[in-house]
Amino acid sequence: EQDRSVRYNTLAREADTNRSIYDGLLQRYRELNASSGISTSNLAVIDRADPPLLPSSPKLKINLAIALLVGLALAALAAFIRDQLDDTVRVAEDIESKLGVPLLGVIPDAKEAEAFDALSDPLSPVAEAYGSLRGVLLYSTRAGLPRVMQVTSAQPTEGKSTSAYAIATGFARQGRKVLLVDADLRRPSAHRFAGNDNRRGLSSLLVSGDPVASAILREAQPNLDLLPSGPIPPSPTELLTSPRMNALLEEFAASYDAVVIDSPPVLGLADAPALAALVDGVIFVVEAERGRHGTLKAALRRLKAVDAFILGA
């Protein structure tokens, strides 16, 4: 018991000593905490951050490259969509790809007065273009040049009358005997080529049994005869579809090497399809950047409905 009492007193003194140390440390901690406001934290500074020399975002070069690629892709897509939706005939290649007819020639754009002046100069671009067209027409069929040719278009003022005159005068210069017939009984124009008053012409022959020679203007140019339209009748379609018209065409074909007919436009009128069924070949005139694919296809369908032989455009 005495030994244990000694041990107990020793442990009690150690406990008192430790309690005093603890109370001192606790008091000191509270004083420091109150004076400096320091609180415990698990954060520590590992290394100081250096400010960057360049901005991390946006990355200008990469963004410009991406914008360029996206812009090119969108531009190509827009051009493709516009090309698919645009049904206007703009270039010569559109004739075969969009209309499905052979391309006979390409004539430079010119006003009517300028075109007639250019045709008188064999070296002018217009005359050269029509010369190439005539060369193609010479081999447009197995038998060579069609004897009776009709020149028409889908809409008015596309150049069919000028083309008919140029084709007729071109073959006449080659020494062929040619007849130019103005079968546009609604808006005639061929009589102006020869300065005629148009009092007699095709309509006069169709309503009467007069001989053909009574209405033809002989030698309007060397080797070229002209048959004007004559007075405008009340019903042109009935005259052009009459048996008399077919008989006149047969008589013309027997007397001339080539017969070129300037006919009315196809759309809106029945005259051109009626004539197309009687001639040996049809030349379809298309004005660039005006003729639309749907309109031109509709005109060609009307011609094909009467089994017309379309030489080309």
PDB file of C-alpha atoms in Angstrom:
ATOM      1  CA  GLU A   1       0.000   0.000   0.000  1.00  0.00           C
ATOM      2  CA  GLN A   2       2.894   2.319   0.787  1.00  0.00           C
ATOM      3  CA  ASP A   3       4.535   1.555  -2.551  1.00  0.00           C
ATOM      4  CA  ARG A   4       1.304   2.211  -4.413  1.00  0.00           C
ATOM      5  CA  SER A   5       0.788   5.455  -2.530  1.00  0.00           C
ATOM      6  CA  VAL A   6       4.217   6.644  -3.670  1.00  0.00           C
ATOM      7  CA  ARG A   7       3.365   5.711  -7.269  1.00  0.00           C
ATOM      8  CA  TYR A   8       0.042   7.507  -7.071  1.00  0.00           C
ATOM      9  CA  ASN A   9       1.594  10.690  -5.741  1.00  0.00           C
ATOM     10  CA  THR A  10       4.128  10.657  -8.588  1.00  0.00           C
ATOM     11  CA  LEU A  11       1.442  10.271 -11.242  1.00  0.00           C
ATOM     12  CA  ALA A  12      -0.696  12.951  -9.612  1.00  0.00           C
ATOM     13  CA  ARG A  13       2.209  15.444  -9.743  1.00  0.00           C
ATOM     14  CA  GLU A  14       2.799  14.613 -13.439  1.00  0.00           C
ATOM     15  CA  ALA A  15      -0.914  15.105 -14.182  1.00  0.00           C
ATOM     16  CA  ASP A  16      -0.931  18.463 -12.408  1.00  0.00           C
ATOM     17  CA  THR A  17       2.181  19.509 -14.326  1.00  0.00           C
ATOM     18  CA  ASN A  18       0.700  18.506 -17.704  1.00  0.00           C
ATOM     19  CA  ARG A  19      -2.582  20.228 -16.843  1.00  0.00           C
ATOM     20  CA  SER A  20      -0.704  23.412 -16.032  1.00  0.00           C
ATOM     21  CA  ILE A  21       1.232  23.235 -19.324  1.00  0.00           C
ATOM     22  CA  TYR A  22      -1.968  22.580 -21.240  1.00  0.00           C
ATOM     23  CA  ASP A  23      -3.764  25.489 -19.560  1.00  0.00           C
ATOM     24  CA  GLY A  24      -0.836  27.755 -20.408  1.00  0.00           C
ATOM     25  CA  LEU A  25      -0.746  26.711 -24.037  1.00  0.00           C
ATOM     26  CA  LEU A  26      -4.525  27.041 -24.364  1.00  0.00           C
ATOM     27  CA  GLN A  27      -4.426  30.517 -22.873  1.00  0.00           C
ATOM     28  CA  ARG A  28      -1.598  31.493 -25.230  1.00  0.00           C
ATOM     29  CA  TYR A  29      -3.470  30.143 -28.246  1.00  0.00           C
ATOM     30  CA  ARG A  30      -6.557  32.105 -27.342  1.00  0.00           C
ATOM     31  CA  GLU A  31      -4.529  35.284 -26.965  1.00  0.00           C
ATOM     32  CA  LEU A  32      -2.880  34.867 -30.373  1.00  0.00           C
ATOM     33  CA  ASN A  33      -6.173  33.975 -32.019  1.00  0.00           C
ATOM     34  CA  ALA A  34      -7.865  37.013 -30.566  1.00  0.00           C
ATOM     35  CA  SER A  35      -5.029  39.407 -31.412  1.00  0.00           C
ATOM     36  CA  SER A  36      -4.248  38.394 -35.056  1.00  0.00           C
ATOM     37  CA  GLY A  37      -7.481  36.763 -36.245  1.00  0.00           C
ATOM     38  CA  ILE A  38      -5.576  33.804 -37.512  1.00  0.00           C
ATOM     39  CA  SER A  39      -7.698  30.753 -38.274  1.00  0.00           C
ATOM     40  CA  THR A  40      -6.596  27.340 -39.219  1.00  0.00           C
ATOM     41  CA  SER A  41      -6.482  26.649 -43.026  1.00  0.00           C
ATOM     42  CA  ASN A  42      -5.424  23.782 -45.266  1.00  0.00           C
ATOM     43  CA  LEU A  43      -4.241  26.110 -48.083  1.00  0.00           C
ATOM     44  CA  ALA A  44      -0.620  26.697 -48.858  1.00  0.00           C
ATOM     45  CA  VAL A  45       1.194  28.682 -51.619  1.00  0.00           C
ATOM     46  CA  ILE A  46       3.136  26.241 -53.727  1.00  0.00           C
ATOM     47  CA  ASP A  47       4.399  28.636 -56.473  1.00  0.00           C
ATOM     48  CA  ARG A  48       3.600  32.137 -57.635  1.00  0.00           C
ATOM     49  CA  ALA A  49       1.694  32.497 -60.981  1.00  0.00           C
ATOM     50  CA  ASP A  50       3.488  34.373 -63.761  1.00  0.00           C
ATOM     51  CA  PRO A  51       1.265  36.582 -66.021  1.00  0.00           C
ATOM     52  CA  PRO A  52       1.060  35.125 -69.643  1.00  0.00           C
ATOM     53  CA  LEU A  53       2.659  36.996 -72.530  1.00  0.00           C
ATOM     54  CA  LEU A  54      -0.285  36.183 -74.942  1.00  0.00           C
ATOM     55  CA  PRO A  55      -4.009  35.783 -74.300  1.00  0.00           C
ATOM     56  CA  SER A  56      -5.114  32.188 -73.994  1.00  0.00           C
ATOM     57  CA  SER A  57      -8.438  32.985 -75.685  1.00  0.00           C
ATOM     58  CA  PRO A  58      -9.555  33.807 -78.351  1.00  0.00           C
ATOM     59  CA  LYS A  59      -6.959  32.147 -80.594  1.00  0.00           C
ATOM     60  CA  LEU A  60      -6.989  34.544 -83.533  1.00  0.00           C
ATOM     61  CA  LYS A  61      -5.154  32.465 -86.154  1.00  0.00           C
ATOM     62  CA  ILE A  62      -7.138  29.308 -85.466  1.00  0.00           C
ATOM     63  CA  ASN A  63     -10.414  31.228 -85.467  1.00  0.00           C
ATOM     64  CA  LEU A  64      -9.526  32.924 -88.767  1.00  0.00           C
ATOM     65  CA  ALA A  65      -8.647  29.591 -90.373  1.00  0.00           C
ATOM     66  CA  ILE A  66     -11.894  28.016 -89.166  1.00  0.00           C
ATOM     67  CA  ALA A  67     -13.900  31.049 -90.343  1.00  0.00           C
ATOM     68  CA  LEU A  68     -12.235  30.869 -93.766  1.00  0.00           C
ATOM     69  CA  LEU A  69     -13.026  27.176 -94.192  1.00  0.00           C
ATOM     70  CA  VAL A  70     -16.609  27.598 -92.994  1.00  0.00           C
ATOM     71  CA  GLY A  71     -17.066  30.628 -95.249  1.00  0.00           C
ATOM     72  CA  LEU A  72     -15.774  28.752 -98.298  1.00  0.00           C
ATOM     73  CA  ALA A  73     -18.026  25.800 -97.533  1.00  0.00           C
ATOM     74  CA  LEU A  74     -21.086  28.038 -97.138  1.00  0.00           C
ATOM     75  CA  ALA A  75     -20.228  29.955-100.316  1.00  0.00           C
ATOM     76  CA  ALA A  76     -19.861  26.724-102.285  1.00  0.00           C
ATOM     77  CA  LEU A  77     -23.150  25.436-100.877  1.00  0.00           C
ATOM     78  CA  ALA A  78     -24.923  28.690-101.728  1.00  0.00           C
ATOM     79  CA  ALA A  79     -23.509  28.643-105.268  1.00  0.00           C
ATOM     80  CA  PHE A  80     -24.572  25.018-105.739  1.00  0.00           C
ATOM     81  CA  ILE A  81     -28.110  25.677-104.480  1.00  0.00           C
ATOM     82  CA  ARG A  82     -28.413  28.781-106.638  1.00  0.00           C
ATOM     83  CA  ASP A  83     -27.200  26.882-109.675  1.00  0.00           C
ATOM     84  CA  GLN A  84     -29.716  24.107-109.042  1.00  0.00           C
ATOM     85  CA  LEU A  85     -32.599  26.530-108.548  1.00  0.00           C
ATOM     86  CA  ASP A  86     -31.628  28.820-111.443  1.00  0.00           C
ATOM     87  CA  ASP A  87     -33.339  27.496-114.571  1.00  0.00           C
ATOM     88  CA  THR A  88     -32.332  30.376-116.849  1.00  0.00           C
ATOM     89  CA  VAL A  89     -30.419  29.470-119.994  1.00  0.00           C
ATOM     90  CA  ARG A  90     -27.240  31.536-119.708  1.00  0.00           C
ATOM     91  CA  VAL A  91     -24.508  29.756-121.654  1.00  0.00           C
ATOM     92  CA  ALA A  92     -24.371  27.588-124.746  1.00  0.00           C
ATOM     93  CA  GLU A  93     -23.879  24.407-122.717  1.00  0.00           C
ATOM     94  CA  ASP A  94     -27.320  24.908-121.123  1.00  0.00           C
ATOM     95  CA  ILE A  95     -28.987  24.209-124.481  1.00  0.00           C
ATOM     96  CA  GLU A  96     -28.041  20.552-124.480  1.00  0.00           C
ATOM     97  CA  SER A  97     -27.985  19.968-120.717  1.00  0.00           C
ATOM     98  CA  LYS A  98     -31.253  21.732-119.826  1.00  0.00           C
ATOM     99  CA  LEU A  99     -33.266  21.493-123.054  1.00  0.00           C
ATOM    100  CA  GLY A 100     -31.963  18.262-124.551  1.00  0.00           C
ATOM    101  CA  VAL A 101     -31.696  19.613-128.116  1.00  0.00           C
ATOM    102  CA  PRO A 102     -28.574  20.017-130.274  1.00  0.00           C
ATOM    103  CA  LEU A 103     -26.727  23.316-130.247  1.00  0.00           C
ATOM    104  CA  LEU A 104     -26.578  24.749-133.767  1.00  0.00           C
ATOM    105  CA  GLY A 105     -24.748  27.979-133.045  1.00  0.00           C
ATOM    106  CA  VAL A 106     -24.166  30.951-130.768  1.00  0.00           C
ATOM    107  CA  ILE A 107     -24.920  34.451-132.087  1.00  0.00           C
ATOM    108  CA  PRO A 108     -23.452  37.545-130.375  1.00  0.00           C
ATOM    109  CA  ASP A 109     -25.940  39.904-128.784  1.00  0.00           C
ATOM    110  CA  ALA A 110     -26.751  42.939-130.926  1.00  0.00           C
ATOM    111  CA  LYS A 111     -29.651  45.310-131.443  1.00  0.00           C
ATOM    112  CA  GLU A 112     -31.746  44.764-134.566  1.00  0.00           C
ATOM    113  CA  ALA A 113     -30.328  47.749-136.473  1.00  0.00           C
ATOM    114  CA  GLU A 114     -26.774  46.853-135.491  1.00  0.00           C
ATOM    115  CA  ALA A 115     -27.352  43.229-136.480  1.00  0.00           C
ATOM    116  CA  PHE A 116     -28.430  44.142-140.024  1.00  0.00           C
ATOM    117  CA  ASP A 117     -25.419  46.426-140.399  1.00  0.00           C
ATOM    118  CA  ALA A 118     -23.134  43.657-139.103  1.00  0.00           C
ATOM    119  CA  LEU A 119     -24.603  41.121-141.550  1.00  0.00           C
ATOM    120  CA  SER A 120     -23.475  43.306-144.453  1.00  0.00           C
ATOM    121  CA  ASP A 121     -19.878  42.942-143.232  1.00  0.00           C
ATOM    122  CA  PRO A 122     -18.711  39.342-143.787  1.00  0.00           C
ATOM    123  CA  LEU A 123     -15.921  39.782-141.222  1.00  0.00           C
ATOM    124  CA  SER A 124     -18.136  40.970-138.370  1.00  0.00           C
ATOM    125  CA  PRO A 125     -18.661  38.615-135.375  1.00  0.00           C
ATOM    126  CA  VAL A 126     -22.395  38.423-136.098  1.00  0.00           C
ATOM    127  CA  ALA A 127     -21.848  37.460-139.748  1.00  0.00           C
ATOM    128  CA  GLU A 128     -19.190  34.917-138.765  1.00  0.00           C
ATOM    129  CA  ALA A 129     -21.549  33.365-136.202  1.00  0.00           C
ATOM    130  CA  TYR A 130     -24.373  33.022-138.720  1.00  0.00           C
ATOM    131  CA  GLY A 131     -21.871  31.603-141.198  1.00  0.00           C
ATOM    132  CA  SER A 132     -21.034  28.855-138.702  1.00  0.00           C
ATOM    133  CA  LEU A 133     -24.745  28.249-138.175  1.00  0.00           C
ATOM    134  CA  ARG A 134     -25.283  27.794-141.905  1.00  0.00           C
ATOM    135  CA  GLY A 135     -22.428  25.316-142.013  1.00  0.00           C
ATOM    136  CA  VAL A 136     -24.080  23.233-139.311  1.00  0.00           C
ATOM    137  CA  LEU A 137     -27.447  23.365-141.094  1.00  0.00           C
ATOM    138  CA  LEU A 138     -25.882  21.920-144.248  1.00  0.00           C
ATOM    139  CA  TYR A 139     -25.296  18.659-142.331  1.00  0.00           C
ATOM    140  CA  SER A 140     -28.223  18.777-139.916  1.00  0.00           C
ATOM    141  CA  THR A 141     -30.019  15.852-141.627  1.00  0.00           C
ATOM    142  CA  ARG A 142     -28.956  12.737-143.477  1.00  0.00           C
ATOM    143  CA  ALA A 143     -30.105  14.345-146.724  1.00  0.00           C
ATOM    144  CA  GLY A 144     -28.149  17.523-146.017  1.00  0.00           C
ATOM    145  CA  LEU A 145     -29.826  20.919-145.862  1.00  0.00           C
ATOM    146  CA  PRO A 146     -33.585  20.700-145.145  1.00  0.00           C
ATOM    147  CA  ARG A 147     -35.591  22.133-148.029  1.00  0.00           C
ATOM    148  CA  VAL A 148     -38.179  23.942-145.841  1.00  0.00           C
ATOM    149  CA  MET A 149     -36.994  25.342-142.488  1.00  0.00           C
ATOM    150  CA  GLN A 150     -38.994  27.133-139.827  1.00  0.00           C
ATOM    151  CA  VAL A 151     -37.379  29.635-137.458  1.00  0.00           C
ATOM    152  CA  THR A 152     -39.272  30.165-134.212  1.00  0.00           C
ATOM    153  CA  SER A 153     -38.800  30.889-130.503  1.00  0.00           C
ATOM    154  CA  ALA A 154     -40.662  30.415-127.259  1.00  0.00           C
ATOM    155  CA  GLN A 155     -41.412  34.114-126.753  1.00  0.00           C
ATOM    156  CA  PRO A 156     -41.483  37.243-128.923  1.00  0.00           C
ATOM    157  CA  THR A 157     -38.412  39.433-129.566  1.00  0.00           C
ATOM    158  CA  GLU A 158     -35.827  36.699-129.070  1.00  0.00           C
ATOM    159  CA  GLY A 159     -34.222  37.236-132.463  1.00  0.00           C
ATOM    160  CA  LYS A 160     -36.056  34.750-134.659  1.00  0.00           C
ATOM    161  CA  SER A 161     -36.872  37.233-137.456  1.00  0.00           C
ATOM    162  CA  THR A 162     -33.290  38.486-137.587  1.00  0.00           C
ATOM    163  CA  SER A 163     -32.038  34.889-137.594  1.00  0.00           C
ATOM    164  CA  ALA A 164     -34.429  33.892-140.378  1.00  0.00           C
ATOM    165  CA  TYR A 165     -33.247  36.840-142.489  1.00  0.00           C
ATOM    166  CA  ALA A 166     -29.571  36.085-141.775  1.00  0.00           C
ATOM    167  CA  ILE A 167     -29.948  32.391-142.647  1.00  0.00           C
ATOM    168  CA  ALA A 168     -31.805  33.167-145.879  1.00  0.00           C
ATOM    169  CA  THR A 169     -29.333  35.825-147.043  1.00  0.00           C
ATOM    170  CA  GLY A 170     -26.386  33.601-146.135  1.00  0.00           C
ATOM    171  CA  PHE A 171     -27.579  30.724-148.314  1.00  0.00           C
ATOM    172  CA  ALA A 172     -28.401  33.201-151.093  1.00  0.00           C
ATOM    173  CA  ARG A 173     -24.792  34.468-151.042  1.00  0.00           C
ATOM    174  CA  GLN A 174     -23.672  30.873-151.546  1.00  0.00           C
ATOM    175  CA  GLY A 175     -25.530  30.816-154.868  1.00  0.00           C
ATOM    176  CA  ARG A 176     -28.622  28.934-153.684  1.00  0.00           C
ATOM    177  CA  LYS A 177     -32.073  30.077-154.703  1.00  0.00           C
ATOM    178  CA  VAL A 178     -33.762  30.981-151.436  1.00  0.00           C
ATOM    179  CA  LEU A 179     -37.248  32.122-150.444  1.00  0.00           C
ATOM    180  CA  LEU A 180     -37.827  33.950-147.162  1.00  0.00           C
ATOM    181  CA  VAL A 181     -41.455  33.607-146.021  1.00  0.00           C
ATOM    182  CA  ASP A 182     -42.919  35.816-143.304  1.00  0.00           C
ATOM    183  CA  ALA A 183     -45.509  33.519-141.710  1.00  0.00           C
ATOM    184  CA  ASP A 184     -45.949  35.722-138.630  1.00  0.00           C
ATOM    185  CA  LEU A 185     -49.438  36.905-139.528  1.00  0.00           C
ATOM    186  CA  ARG A 186     -49.800  38.733-136.207  1.00  0.00           C
ATOM    187  CA  ARG A 187     -46.621  40.828-135.966  1.00  0.00           C
ATOM    188  CA  PRO A 188     -45.032  40.781-139.443  1.00  0.00           C
ATOM    189  CA  SER A 189     -41.581  42.238-139.918  1.00  0.00           C
ATOM    190  CA  ALA A 190     -39.968  40.737-143.030  1.00  0.00           C
ATOM    191  CA  HIS A 191     -41.504  43.348-145.361  1.00  0.00           C
ATOM    192  CA  ARG A 192     -39.290  45.974-143.715  1.00  0.00           C
ATOM    193  CA  PHE A 193     -36.204  44.181-145.032  1.00  0.00           C
ATOM    194  CA  ALA A 194     -37.188  45.133-148.590  1.00  0.00           C
ATOM    195  CA  GLY A 195     -39.051  48.351-147.768  1.00  0.00           C
ATOM    196  CA  ASN A 196     -42.367  46.836-148.883  1.00  0.00           C
ATOM    197  CA  ASP A 197     -45.789  48.161-147.899  1.00  0.00           C
ATOM    198  CA  ASN A 198     -47.038  44.610-147.096  1.00  0.00           C
ATOM    199  CA  ARG A 199     -50.283  45.030-149.021  1.00  0.00           C
ATOM    200  CA  ARG A 200     -49.893  41.572-150.579  1.00  0.00           C
ATOM    201  CA  GLY A 201     -48.253  38.512-149.209  1.00  0.00           C
ATOM    202  CA  LEU A 202     -48.833  35.088-147.672  1.00  0.00           C
ATOM    203  CA  SER A 203     -52.271  35.919-146.300  1.00  0.00           C
ATOM    204  CA  SER A 204     -53.342  37.096-149.771  1.00  0.00           C
ATOM    205  CA  LEU A 205     -52.350  33.740-151.244  1.00  0.00           C
ATOM    206  CA  LEU A 206     -54.074  31.791-148.471  1.00  0.00           C
ATOM    207  CA  VAL A 207     -57.451  33.481-148.901  1.00  0.00           C
ATOM    208  CA  SER A 208     -57.402  33.329-152.683  1.00  0.00           C
ATOM    209  CA  GLY A 209     -56.336  31.145-155.540  1.00  0.00           C
ATOM    210  CA  ASP A 210     -53.913  33.720-156.938  1.00  0.00           C
ATOM    211  CA  PRO A 211     -50.632  32.445-158.336  1.00  0.00           C
ATOM    212  CA  VAL A 212     -47.626  32.504-156.046  1.00  0.00           C
ATOM    213  CA  ALA A 213     -45.728  34.892-158.282  1.00  0.00           C
ATOM    214  CA  SER A 214     -48.305  37.635-157.665  1.00  0.00           C
ATOM    215  CA  ALA A 215     -47.186  38.086-154.036  1.00  0.00           C
ATOM    216  CA  ILE A 216     -43.465  37.251-154.097  1.00  0.00           C
ATOM    217  CA  LEU A 217     -40.928  40.055-154.223  1.00  0.00           C
ATOM    218  CA  ARG A 218     -38.388  38.855-156.763  1.00  0.00           C
ATOM    219  CA  GLU A 219     -34.711  39.353-156.126  1.00  0.00           C
ATOM    220  CA  ALA A 220     -35.047  41.356-152.905  1.00  0.00           C
ATOM    221  CA  GLN A 221     -31.360  40.504-152.826  1.00  0.00           C
ATOM    222  CA  PRO A 222     -29.345  38.415-155.297  1.00  0.00           C
ATOM    223  CA  ASN A 223     -30.767  34.839-155.288  1.00  0.00           C
ATOM    224  CA  LEU A 224     -33.206  35.803-152.488  1.00  0.00           C
ATOM    225  CA  ASP A 225     -36.970  36.167-152.978  1.00  0.00           C
ATOM    226  CA  LEU A 226     -39.230  37.473-150.238  1.00  0.00           C
ATOM    227  CA  LEU A 227     -42.838  36.607-149.468  1.00  0.00           C
ATOM    228  CA  PRO A 228     -44.219  39.130-146.952  1.00  0.00           C
ATOM    229  CA  SER A 229     -46.993  38.245-144.566  1.00  0.00           C
ATOM    230  CA  GLY A 230     -49.594  40.407-146.300  1.00  0.00           C
ATOM    231  CA  PRO A 231     -52.544  42.029-144.530  1.00  0.00           C
ATOM    232  CA  ILE A 232     -53.150  40.763-140.990  1.00  0.00           C
ATOM    233  CA  PRO A 233     -56.154  38.375-141.161  1.00  0.00           C
ATOM    234  CA  PRO A 234     -58.792  38.007-138.424  1.00  0.00           C
ATOM    235  CA  SER A 235     -57.907  34.347-137.823  1.00  0.00           C
ATOM    236  CA  PRO A 236     -54.269  33.548-138.681  1.00  0.00           C
ATOM    237  CA  THR A 237     -54.361  30.036-137.222  1.00  0.00           C
ATOM    238  CA  GLU A 238     -57.139  28.916-139.564  1.00  0.00           C
ATOM    239  CA  LEU A 239     -55.187  30.134-142.575  1.00  0.00           C
ATOM    240  CA  LEU A 240     -51.917  28.474-141.508  1.00  0.00           C
ATOM    241  CA  THR A 241     -53.650  25.131-140.881  1.00  0.00           C
ATOM    242  CA  SER A 242     -55.592  25.148-144.137  1.00  0.00           C
ATOM    243  CA  PRO A 243     -54.792  22.733-146.997  1.00  0.00           C
ATOM    244  CA  ARG A 244     -53.803  25.762-149.064  1.00  0.00           C
ATOM    245  CA  MET A 245     -50.798  26.366-146.768  1.00  0.00           C
ATOM    246  CA  ASN A 246     -49.529  22.822-147.239  1.00  0.00           C
ATOM    247  CA  ALA A 247     -49.932  23.178-151.021  1.00  0.00           C
ATOM    248  CA  LEU A 248     -48.010  26.455-150.995  1.00  0.00           C
ATOM    249  CA  LEU A 249     -45.120  24.919-149.053  1.00  0.00           C
ATOM    250  CA  GLU A 250     -44.909  22.058-151.542  1.00  0.00           C
ATOM    251  CA  GLU A 251     -44.840  24.556-154.409  1.00  0.00           C
ATOM    252  CA  PHE A 252     -42.130  26.595-152.668  1.00  0.00           C
ATOM    253  CA  ALA A 253     -40.015  23.492-152.057  1.00  0.00           C
ATOM    254  CA  ALA A 254     -40.253  22.530-155.719  1.00  0.00           C
ATOM    255  CA  SER A 255     -39.145  25.982-156.901  1.00  0.00           C
ATOM    256  CA  TYR A 256     -36.380  26.886-154.431  1.00  0.00           C
ATOM    257  CA  ASP A 257     -33.254  25.292-153.012  1.00  0.00           C
ATOM    258  CA  ALA A 258     -34.150  26.468-149.520  1.00  0.00           C
ATOM    259  CA  VAL A 259     -37.254  27.961-147.958  1.00  0.00           C
ATOM    260  CA  VAL A 260     -36.857  29.817-144.652  1.00  0.00           C
ATOM    261  CA  ILE A 261     -40.056  30.561-142.745  1.00  0.00           C
ATOM    262  CA  ASP A 262     -40.204  33.234-140.056  1.00  0.00           C
ATOM    263  CA  SER A 263     -43.003  32.009-137.806  1.00  0.00           C
ATOM    264  CA  PRO A 264     -44.719  33.382-134.682  1.00  0.00           C
ATOM    265  CA  PRO A 265     -43.484  32.370-131.209  1.00  0.00           C
ATOM    266  CA  VAL A 266     -44.637  29.017-129.856  1.00  0.00           C
ATOM    267  CA  LEU A 267     -46.140  29.876-126.468  1.00  0.00           C
ATOM    268  CA  GLY A 268     -49.612  31.353-126.386  1.00  0.00           C
ATOM    269  CA  LEU A 269     -50.295  30.769-130.069  1.00  0.00           C
ATOM    270  CA  ALA A 270     -51.206  27.761-132.182  1.00  0.00           C
ATOM    271  CA  ASP A 271     -49.536  29.089-135.349  1.00  0.00           C
ATOM    272  CA  ALA A 272     -45.988  27.844-134.790  1.00  0.00           C
ATOM    273  CA  PRO A 273     -46.900  24.232-133.897  1.00  0.00           C
ATOM    274  CA  ALA A 274     -49.231  24.098-136.914  1.00  0.00           C
ATOM    275  CA  LEU A 275     -46.395  25.190-139.213  1.00  0.00           C
ATOM    276  CA  ALA A 276     -43.898  22.884-137.507  1.00  0.00           C
ATOM    277  CA  ALA A 277     -45.957  19.895-138.573  1.00  0.00           C
ATOM    278  CA  LEU A 278     -45.575  20.908-142.245  1.00  0.00           C
ATOM    279  CA  VAL A 279     -41.882  21.839-142.536  1.00  0.00           C
ATOM    280  CA  ASP A 280     -38.768  19.681-142.835  1.00  0.00           C
ATOM    281  CA  GLY A 281     -37.004  21.116-139.782  1.00  0.00           C
ATOM    282  CA  VAL A 282     -37.413  23.663-136.991  1.00  0.00           C
ATOM    283  CA  ILE A 283     -34.702  26.029-135.741  1.00  0.00           C
ATOM    284  CA  PHE A 284     -35.432  27.077-132.151  1.00  0.00           C
ATOM    285  CA  VAL A 285     -34.042  30.490-131.159  1.00  0.00           C
ATOM    286  CA  VAL A 286     -33.260  31.122-127.481  1.00  0.00           C
ATOM    287  CA  GLU A 287     -32.211  34.475-126.064  1.00  0.00           C
ATOM    288  CA  ALA A 288     -29.506  34.052-123.433  1.00  0.00           C
ATOM    289  CA  GLU A 289     -30.320  35.018-119.828  1.00  0.00           C
ATOM    290  CA  ARG A 290     -33.991  35.435-120.707  1.00  0.00           C
ATOM    291  CA  GLY A 291     -35.344  32.037-121.601  1.00  0.00           C
ATOM    292  CA  ARG A 292     -36.236  29.995-118.537  1.00  0.00           C
ATOM    293  CA  HIS A 293     -35.917  26.235-118.501  1.00  0.00           C
ATOM    294  CA  GLY A 294     -39.597  25.627-117.752  1.00  0.00           C
ATOM    295  CA  THR A 295     -40.827  28.016-120.433  1.00  0.00           C
ATOM    296  CA  LEU A 296     -38.492  26.636-123.085  1.00  0.00           C
ATOM    297  CA  LYS A 297     -39.319  23.030-122.231  1.00  0.00           C
ATOM    298  CA  ALA A 298     -43.028  23.839-122.527  1.00  0.00           C
ATOM    299  CA  ALA A 299     -42.447  25.338-125.983  1.00  0.00           C
ATOM    300  CA  LEU A 300     -40.437  22.308-127.094  1.00  0.00           C
ATOM    301  CA  ARG A 301     -43.148  19.972-125.817  1.00  0.00           C
ATOM    302  CA  ARG A 302     -45.700  21.791-127.964  1.00  0.00           C
ATOM    303  CA  LEU A 303     -43.484  21.331-131.012  1.00  0.00           C
ATOM    304  CA  LYS A 304     -42.828  17.674-130.271  1.00  0.00           C
ATOM    305  CA  ALA A 305     -46.556  17.102-129.775  1.00  0.00           C
ATOM    306  CA  VAL A 306     -47.043  17.619-133.543  1.00  0.00           C
ATOM    307  CA  ASP A 307     -44.039  15.390-134.385  1.00  0.00           C
ATOM    308  CA  ALA A 308     -41.947  18.356-135.489  1.00  0.00           C
ATOM    309  CA  PHE A 309     -38.350  17.641-136.442  1.00  0.00           C
ATOM    310  CA  ILE A 310     -36.294  20.045-134.300  1.00  0.00           C
ATOM    311  CA  LEU A 311     -32.929  20.657-135.924  1.00  0.00           C
ATOM    312  CA  GLY A 312     -31.559  22.375-132.829  1.00  0.00           C
ATOM    313  CA  ALA A 313     -31.291  25.690-131.066  1.00  0.00           C
TER     314      ALA A 313
END
